[in-house]
Coordinates of C-alpha atoms and ligand atoms in Angstrom, one line a residue:
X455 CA -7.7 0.9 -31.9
X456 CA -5.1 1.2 -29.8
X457 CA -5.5 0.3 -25.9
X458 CA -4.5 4.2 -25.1
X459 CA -7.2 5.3 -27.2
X460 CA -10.1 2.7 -26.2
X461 CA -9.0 4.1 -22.3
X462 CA -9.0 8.1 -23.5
X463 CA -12.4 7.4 -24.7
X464 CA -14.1 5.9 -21.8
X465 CA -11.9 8.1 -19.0
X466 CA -14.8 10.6 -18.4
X467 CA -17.0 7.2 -17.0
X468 CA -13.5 6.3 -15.0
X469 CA -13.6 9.6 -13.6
X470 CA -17.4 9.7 -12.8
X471 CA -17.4 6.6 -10.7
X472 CA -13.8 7.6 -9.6
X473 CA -16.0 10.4 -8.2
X474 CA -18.5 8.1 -6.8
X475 CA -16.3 6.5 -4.7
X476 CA -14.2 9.2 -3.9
X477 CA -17.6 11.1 -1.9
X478 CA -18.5 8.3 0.0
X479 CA -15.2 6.6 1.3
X480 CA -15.2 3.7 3.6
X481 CA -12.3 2.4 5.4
X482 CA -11.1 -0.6 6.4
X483 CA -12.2 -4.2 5.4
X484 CA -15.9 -3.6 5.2
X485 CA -16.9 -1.1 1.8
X486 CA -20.2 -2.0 1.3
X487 CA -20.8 0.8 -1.0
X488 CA -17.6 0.6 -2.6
X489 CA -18.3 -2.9 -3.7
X490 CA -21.3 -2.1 -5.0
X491 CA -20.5 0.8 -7.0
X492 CA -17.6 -1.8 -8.6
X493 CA -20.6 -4.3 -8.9
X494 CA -22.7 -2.0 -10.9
X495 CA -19.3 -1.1 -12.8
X496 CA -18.9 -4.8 -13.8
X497 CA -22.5 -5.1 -14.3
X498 CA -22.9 -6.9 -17.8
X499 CA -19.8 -8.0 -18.8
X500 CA -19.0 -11.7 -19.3
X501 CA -17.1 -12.0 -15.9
X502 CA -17.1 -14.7 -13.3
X503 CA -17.9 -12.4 -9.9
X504 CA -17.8 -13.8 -7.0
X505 CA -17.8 -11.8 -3.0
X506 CA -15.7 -12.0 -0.1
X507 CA -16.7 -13.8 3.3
X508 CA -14.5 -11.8 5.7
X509 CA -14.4 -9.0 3.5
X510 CA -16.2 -7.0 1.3
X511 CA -13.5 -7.9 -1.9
X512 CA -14.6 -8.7 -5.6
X513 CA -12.9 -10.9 -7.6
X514 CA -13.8 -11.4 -11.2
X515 CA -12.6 -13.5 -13.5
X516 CA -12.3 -13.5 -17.5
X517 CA -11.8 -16.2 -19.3
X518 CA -10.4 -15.3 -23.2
X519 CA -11.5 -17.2 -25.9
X520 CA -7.9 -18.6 -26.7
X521 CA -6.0 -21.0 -24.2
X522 CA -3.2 -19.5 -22.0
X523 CA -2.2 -18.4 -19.1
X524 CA -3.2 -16.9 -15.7
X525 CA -2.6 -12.9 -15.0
X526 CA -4.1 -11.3 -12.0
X527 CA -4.5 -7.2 -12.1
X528 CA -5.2 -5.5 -8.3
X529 CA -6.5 -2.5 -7.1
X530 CA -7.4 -1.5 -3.2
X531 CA -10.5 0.4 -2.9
X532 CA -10.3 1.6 1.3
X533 CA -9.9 5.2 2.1
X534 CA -8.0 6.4 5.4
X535 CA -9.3 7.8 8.6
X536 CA -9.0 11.8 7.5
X537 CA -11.1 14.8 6.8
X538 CA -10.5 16.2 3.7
X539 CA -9.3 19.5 3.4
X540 CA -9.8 19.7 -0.6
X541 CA -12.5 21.6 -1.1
X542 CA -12.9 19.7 -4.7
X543 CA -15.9 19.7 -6.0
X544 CA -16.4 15.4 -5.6
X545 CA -14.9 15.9 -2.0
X546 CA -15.7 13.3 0.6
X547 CA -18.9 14.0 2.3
X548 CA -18.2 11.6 5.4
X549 CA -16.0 13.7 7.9
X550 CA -13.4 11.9 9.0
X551 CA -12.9 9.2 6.1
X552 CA -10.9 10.0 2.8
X553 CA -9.2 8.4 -0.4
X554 CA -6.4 10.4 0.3
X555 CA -4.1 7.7 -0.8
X556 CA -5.8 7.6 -4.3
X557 CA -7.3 3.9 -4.1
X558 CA -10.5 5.2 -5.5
X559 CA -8.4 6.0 -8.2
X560 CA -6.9 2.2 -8.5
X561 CA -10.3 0.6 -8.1
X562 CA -11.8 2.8 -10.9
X563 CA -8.9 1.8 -13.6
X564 CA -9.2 -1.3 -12.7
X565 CA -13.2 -1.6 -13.8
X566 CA -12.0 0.5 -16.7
X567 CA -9.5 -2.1 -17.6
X568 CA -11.7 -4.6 -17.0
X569 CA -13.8 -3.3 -19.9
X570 CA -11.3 -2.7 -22.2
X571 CA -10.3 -6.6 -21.8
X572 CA -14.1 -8.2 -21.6
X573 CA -14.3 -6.1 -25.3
X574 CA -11.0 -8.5 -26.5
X575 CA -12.4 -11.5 -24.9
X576 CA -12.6 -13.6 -27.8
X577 CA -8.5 -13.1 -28.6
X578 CA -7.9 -12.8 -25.4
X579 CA -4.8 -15.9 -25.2
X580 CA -5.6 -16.5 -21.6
X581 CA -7.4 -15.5 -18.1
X582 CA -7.1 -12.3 -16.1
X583 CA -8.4 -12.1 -12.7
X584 CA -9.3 -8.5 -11.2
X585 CA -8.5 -8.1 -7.6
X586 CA -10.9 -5.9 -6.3
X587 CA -9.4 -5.5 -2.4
X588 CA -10.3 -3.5 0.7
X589 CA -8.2 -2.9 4.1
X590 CA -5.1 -2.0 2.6
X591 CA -4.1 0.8 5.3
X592 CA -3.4 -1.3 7.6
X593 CA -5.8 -4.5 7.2
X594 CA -3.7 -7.3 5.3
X595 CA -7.0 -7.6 3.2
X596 CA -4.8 -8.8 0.4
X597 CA -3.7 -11.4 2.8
X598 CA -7.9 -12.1 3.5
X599 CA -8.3 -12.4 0.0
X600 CA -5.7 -15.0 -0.5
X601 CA -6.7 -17.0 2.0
X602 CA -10.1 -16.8 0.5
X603 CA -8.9 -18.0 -2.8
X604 CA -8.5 -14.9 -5.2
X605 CA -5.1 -16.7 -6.7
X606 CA -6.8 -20.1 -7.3
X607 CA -10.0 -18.0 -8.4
X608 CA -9.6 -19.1 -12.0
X609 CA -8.5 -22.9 -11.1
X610 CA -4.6 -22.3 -12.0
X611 CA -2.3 -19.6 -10.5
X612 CA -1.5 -17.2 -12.5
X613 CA 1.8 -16.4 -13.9
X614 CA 2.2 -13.0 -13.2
X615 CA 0.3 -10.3 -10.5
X616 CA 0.7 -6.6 -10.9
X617 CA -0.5 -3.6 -9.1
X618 CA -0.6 0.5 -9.4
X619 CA -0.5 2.6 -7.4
X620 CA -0.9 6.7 -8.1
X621 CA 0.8 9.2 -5.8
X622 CA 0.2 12.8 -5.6
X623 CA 3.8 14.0 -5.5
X624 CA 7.2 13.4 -6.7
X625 CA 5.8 12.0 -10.1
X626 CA 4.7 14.4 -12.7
X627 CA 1.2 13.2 -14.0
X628 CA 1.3 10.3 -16.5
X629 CA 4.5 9.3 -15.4
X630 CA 4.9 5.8 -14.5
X631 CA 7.6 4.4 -12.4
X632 CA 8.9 0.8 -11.1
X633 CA 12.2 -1.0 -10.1
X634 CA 13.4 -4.8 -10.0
X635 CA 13.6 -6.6 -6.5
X636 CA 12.8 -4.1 -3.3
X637 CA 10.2 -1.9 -4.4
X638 CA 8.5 -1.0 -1.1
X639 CA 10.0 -1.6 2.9
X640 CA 8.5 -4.2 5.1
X641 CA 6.6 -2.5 8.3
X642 CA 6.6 -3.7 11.3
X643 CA 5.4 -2.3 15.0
X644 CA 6.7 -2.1 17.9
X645 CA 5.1 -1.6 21.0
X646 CA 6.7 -0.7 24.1
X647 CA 5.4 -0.3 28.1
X648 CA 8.1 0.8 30.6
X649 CA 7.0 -0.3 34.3
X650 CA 8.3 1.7 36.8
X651 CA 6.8 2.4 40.4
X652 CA 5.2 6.0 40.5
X653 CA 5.9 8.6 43.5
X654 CA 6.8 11.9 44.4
X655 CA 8.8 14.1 41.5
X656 CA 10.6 15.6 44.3
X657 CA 11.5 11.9 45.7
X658 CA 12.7 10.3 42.6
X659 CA 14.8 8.2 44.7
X660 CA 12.1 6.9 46.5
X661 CA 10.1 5.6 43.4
X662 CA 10.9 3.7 40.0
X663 CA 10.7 6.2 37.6
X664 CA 10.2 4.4 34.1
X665 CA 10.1 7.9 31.8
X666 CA 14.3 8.6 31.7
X667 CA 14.7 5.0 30.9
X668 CA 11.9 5.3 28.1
X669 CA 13.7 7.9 26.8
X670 CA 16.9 5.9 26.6
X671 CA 14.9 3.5 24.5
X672 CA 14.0 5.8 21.9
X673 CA 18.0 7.0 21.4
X674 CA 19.2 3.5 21.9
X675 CA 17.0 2.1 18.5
X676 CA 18.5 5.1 16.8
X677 CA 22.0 3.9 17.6
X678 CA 21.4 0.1 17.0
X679 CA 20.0 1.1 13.2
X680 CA 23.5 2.4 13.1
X681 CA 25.4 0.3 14.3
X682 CA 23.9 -3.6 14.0
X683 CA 22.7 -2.7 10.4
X684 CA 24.4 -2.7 7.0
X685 CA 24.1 1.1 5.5
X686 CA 23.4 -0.6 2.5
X687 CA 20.5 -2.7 3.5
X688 CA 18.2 0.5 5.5
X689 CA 16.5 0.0 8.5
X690 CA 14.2 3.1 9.4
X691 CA 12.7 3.3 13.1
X692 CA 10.6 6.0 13.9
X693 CA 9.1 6.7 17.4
X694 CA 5.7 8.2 16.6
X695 CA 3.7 7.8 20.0
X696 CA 5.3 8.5 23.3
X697 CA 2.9 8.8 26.7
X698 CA 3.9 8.9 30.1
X699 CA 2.1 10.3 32.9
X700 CA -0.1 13.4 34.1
X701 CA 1.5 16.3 35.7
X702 CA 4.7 17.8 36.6
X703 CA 5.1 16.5 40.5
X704 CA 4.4 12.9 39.9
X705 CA 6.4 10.0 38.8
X706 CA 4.0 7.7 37.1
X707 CA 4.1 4.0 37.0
X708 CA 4.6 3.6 33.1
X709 CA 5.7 4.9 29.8
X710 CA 4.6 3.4 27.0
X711 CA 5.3 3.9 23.1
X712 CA 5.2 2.8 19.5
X713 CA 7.4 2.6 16.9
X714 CA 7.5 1.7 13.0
X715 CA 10.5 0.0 12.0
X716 CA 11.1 -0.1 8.0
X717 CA 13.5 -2.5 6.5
X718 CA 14.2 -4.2 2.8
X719 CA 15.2 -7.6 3.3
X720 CA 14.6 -10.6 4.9
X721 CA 17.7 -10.6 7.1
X722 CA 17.0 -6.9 8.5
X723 CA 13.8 -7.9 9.3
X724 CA 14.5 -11.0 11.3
X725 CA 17.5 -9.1 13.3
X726 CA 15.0 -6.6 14.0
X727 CA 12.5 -8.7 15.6
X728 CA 15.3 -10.2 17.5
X729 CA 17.3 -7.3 18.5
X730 CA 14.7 -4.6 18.9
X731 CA 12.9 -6.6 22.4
X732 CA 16.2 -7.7 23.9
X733 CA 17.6 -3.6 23.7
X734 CA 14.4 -2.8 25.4
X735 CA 14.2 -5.2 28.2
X736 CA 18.2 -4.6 28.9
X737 CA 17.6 -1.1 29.2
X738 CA 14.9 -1.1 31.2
X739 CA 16.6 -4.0 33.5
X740 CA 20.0 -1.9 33.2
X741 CA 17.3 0.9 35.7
X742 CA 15.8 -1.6 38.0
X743 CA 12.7 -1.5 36.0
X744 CA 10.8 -4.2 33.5
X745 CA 9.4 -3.7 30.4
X746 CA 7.1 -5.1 27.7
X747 CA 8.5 -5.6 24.2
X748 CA 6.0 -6.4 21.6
X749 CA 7.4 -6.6 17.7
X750 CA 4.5 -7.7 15.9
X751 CA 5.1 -8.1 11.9
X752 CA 2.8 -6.2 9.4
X753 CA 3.7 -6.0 6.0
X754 CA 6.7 -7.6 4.3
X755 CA 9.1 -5.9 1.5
X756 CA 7.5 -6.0 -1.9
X757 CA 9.8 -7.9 -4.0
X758 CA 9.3 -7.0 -7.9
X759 CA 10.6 -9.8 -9.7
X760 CA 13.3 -8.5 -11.9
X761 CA 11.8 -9.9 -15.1
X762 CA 8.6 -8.8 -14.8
X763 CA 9.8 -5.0 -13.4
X764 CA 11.7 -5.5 -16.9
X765 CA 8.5 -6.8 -18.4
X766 CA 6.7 -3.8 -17.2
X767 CA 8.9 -1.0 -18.2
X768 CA 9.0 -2.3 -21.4
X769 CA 5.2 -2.2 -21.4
X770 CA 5.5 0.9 -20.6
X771 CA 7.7 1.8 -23.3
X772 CA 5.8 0.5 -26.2
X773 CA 2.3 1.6 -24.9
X774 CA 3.1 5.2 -24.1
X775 CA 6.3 6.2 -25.9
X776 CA 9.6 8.0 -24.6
X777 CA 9.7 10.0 -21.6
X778 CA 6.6 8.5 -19.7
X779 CA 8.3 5.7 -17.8
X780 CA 11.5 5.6 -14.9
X781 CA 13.2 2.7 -13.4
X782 CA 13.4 4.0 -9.7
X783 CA 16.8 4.2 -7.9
X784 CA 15.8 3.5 -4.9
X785 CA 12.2 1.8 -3.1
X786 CA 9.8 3.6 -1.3
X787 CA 9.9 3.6 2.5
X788 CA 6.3 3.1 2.7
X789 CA 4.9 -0.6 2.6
X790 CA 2.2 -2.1 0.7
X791 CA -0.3 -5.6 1.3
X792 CA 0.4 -6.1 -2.6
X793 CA 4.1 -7.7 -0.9
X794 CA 1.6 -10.8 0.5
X795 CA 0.6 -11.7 -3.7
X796 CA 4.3 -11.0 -4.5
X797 CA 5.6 -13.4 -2.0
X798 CA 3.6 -16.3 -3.8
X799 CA 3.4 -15.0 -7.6
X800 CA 5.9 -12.9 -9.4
X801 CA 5.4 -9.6 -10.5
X802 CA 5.6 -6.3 -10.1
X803 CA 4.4 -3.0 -8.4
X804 CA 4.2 0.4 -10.4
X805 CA 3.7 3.8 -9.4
X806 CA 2.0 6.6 -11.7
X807 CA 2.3 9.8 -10.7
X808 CA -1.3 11.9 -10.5
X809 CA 0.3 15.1 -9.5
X810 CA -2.3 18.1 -10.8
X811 CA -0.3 19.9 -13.5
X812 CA -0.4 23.4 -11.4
X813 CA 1.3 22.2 -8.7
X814 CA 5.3 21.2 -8.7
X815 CA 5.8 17.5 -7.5
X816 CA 8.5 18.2 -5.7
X817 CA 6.5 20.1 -3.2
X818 CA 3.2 18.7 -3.5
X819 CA 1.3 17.4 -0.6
X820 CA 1.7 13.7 0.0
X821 CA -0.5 10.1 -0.1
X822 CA -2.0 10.4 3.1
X823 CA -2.1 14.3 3.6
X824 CA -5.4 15.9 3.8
X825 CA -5.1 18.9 0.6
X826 CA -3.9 15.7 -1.3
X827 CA -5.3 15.9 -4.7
X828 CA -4.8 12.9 -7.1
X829 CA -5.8 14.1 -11.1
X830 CA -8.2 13.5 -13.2
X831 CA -5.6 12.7 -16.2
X832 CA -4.1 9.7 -14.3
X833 CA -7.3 7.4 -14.7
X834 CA -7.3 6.4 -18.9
X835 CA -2.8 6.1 -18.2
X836 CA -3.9 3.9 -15.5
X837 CA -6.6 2.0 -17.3
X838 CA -4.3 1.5 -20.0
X839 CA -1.4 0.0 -18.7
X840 CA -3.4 -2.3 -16.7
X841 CA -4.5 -3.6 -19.7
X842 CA -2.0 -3.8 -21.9
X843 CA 0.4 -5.2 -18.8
X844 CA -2.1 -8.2 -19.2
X845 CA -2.7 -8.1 -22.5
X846 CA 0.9 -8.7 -23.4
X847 CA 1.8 -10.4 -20.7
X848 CA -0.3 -13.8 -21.7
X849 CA 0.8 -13.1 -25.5
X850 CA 4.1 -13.9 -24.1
X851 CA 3.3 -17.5 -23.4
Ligands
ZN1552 ZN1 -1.7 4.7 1.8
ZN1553 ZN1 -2.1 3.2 -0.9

């Protein structure tokens, strides 16, 4: 039977403990209940299992019954700190946390596709490993889990890593999309405090005031992305916090801000770091004033490899016919943890769309939003691809 079909017919399990997961959402790099909702999924299947120290990650191994290669499948499983505005009927019931990015989506394909392979163990040409992963918003916890050991989990790296993720716009449902080299930016923070001296609003003069200068700041970064970077290699700075004192009649003594700064290569990342605390500390020194300059590196760019983006749309291809797959233009200026695996094992990122058929993708609300709603008919696509991506990946060898 085909892989399609073995998903179709165990998506209404996918979508029960997608609905598990999706009521009682924990962020961060502690899911306690996550992991052992994916423990109970796993439950019974000839998998090597083993825990995270620093984390609560599963990573479980399946060896086939033929020699071959390594592949390594990944899904996140944290939610983000939001109250969901839904009103579905599995809608969080913890105010204030919710998979409004879809990860109880990825984690529940993943145990899906973790079935669907156990059941072709004994052809199996090789070893998957399933990369079960919290604190992706914001947590590295894929960089955790490789320092714990999830790419030497089954004693030889593997070949090839790949990841999904589902978005709730853009995409119509079931249709998958990826792109060689840049897939997703690099993000990076910057954190800014202005010192001034505070005073007297009607004495300026007479005080340091640090506020006009922080303003300066925030127009100056817009004007070095223009001018010190290459149009065709995008830097995107956005100033998203800016606090400065109390009242109308007083100069305070600081300002202080924060700003993301997106960016798709190596070089514009490393100018960034350089340029971005020197433009602050001139500006505020241009005043009289001093300043703090913190650029503090997050995420890098994920880096498809261009084979296996190739590899992957091919997948695509055979497994689900015309129409279903799209090699992007352009990346994504969000950022992703998957970019720490893809920096030591090729592969690639894709991106299925989960859009609810009644609602247009163009204006659909976004990952992150609180009326996001992720479908239902995503999970068997999901659970299939991951499967056959490994599945005909280790024929390959
Ligand atoms: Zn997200
Ligand atoms: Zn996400």
């Amino acid at each position: 039977m085909p892989v399609r079909d073995e998903a179709e017919k165990i998506a209404g399990e996918i979508a029960e403990l997608r609905h598990a997961i999706h009521r009682e959402p924990e962020i961060g790099l502690d899911l306690p209940k996550t992991q052992r909702r994916v423990l109970d999924a796993l439950d019974g299947l000839p998998l090597e299992i083993s825990t995270g120290r620093a984390l609560s990650s599963v990573t479980a191994v399946l060896r086939g019954g033929r020699p071959g290669p390594v592949v390594l499948l990944r899904g996140d499983m944290d939610a983000l700190p939001v109250t969901e505005e839904t009103g579905l009927p599995y809608a969080s019931a913890v105010p204030g946390a919710m998979h409004a990015c879809g990860h109880d989506l990825h984690t529940a394909m993943l145990a899906g596709a973790a079935r669907l392979l156990c059941a072709r163990q004994a052809d199996l040409p090789g070893t998957v490993i399933f990369m079960f992963q919290p604190g992706e918003e914001g947590y590295a916890g894929a960089r955790h889990m490789i320092g714990e050991g999830v790419l030497d989990a089954a004693g030889q790296r593997p070949v090839a890593a790949y990841g999904l993720h589902v978005t709730s716009n853009k995409l119509p449902c079931g249709v998958f999309s990826t792109r060689p080299g840049p897939m997703l930016a690099a993000a990076d923070q910057i954190t800014v405090t202005v010192h001034g001296r505070g005073g007297h609003a009607s004495q300026p003069h007479r005080a340091a005031d640090p506020i006009p200068a922080a303003c300066e700041m925030v127009i100056a970064l817009q004007t070095m992305v223009t001018r010190k970077f290459d149009v065709f290699d995008p830097v995107v700075i956005t100033v998203g916090s800016f606090h400065a004192g109390t009242t109308d009649n007083v100069i305070p003594d600081q300002a202080r801000f924060l700003a993301t700064a997106r960016s798709y290569s190596a070089a514009a990342r490393t100018a960034l770091a350089d340029l971005v605390p020197r433009l602050i500390t001139d500006i505020a020194s241009a005043h009289g004033l001093t300043a703090d300059a913190e650029y503090a590196t997050e995420y890098p760019v994920t880096v498809n490899d261009a084979a296996e983006a190739e590899f992957a749309v091919q997948t695509i291809a055979d497994a689900f016919g015309p129409g279903r797959g799209e090699t992007a233009e352009f990346p994504i200026t969000g950022a992703e943890d998957f970019s720490f695996v893809l920096e030591e094992v090729p592969g690639a990122f894709v991106m299925l769309g989960a859009c609810p058929p009644d609602r247009d993708p163009q204006d659909a609300p976004t990952n992150h939003s609180a009326v996001a709603v992720f479908d239902d008919a995503a999970l068997a696509d999901g659970t299939a691809l991951y499967a056959e991506l490994a599945l005909r990946r280790l024929a390959m060898e």
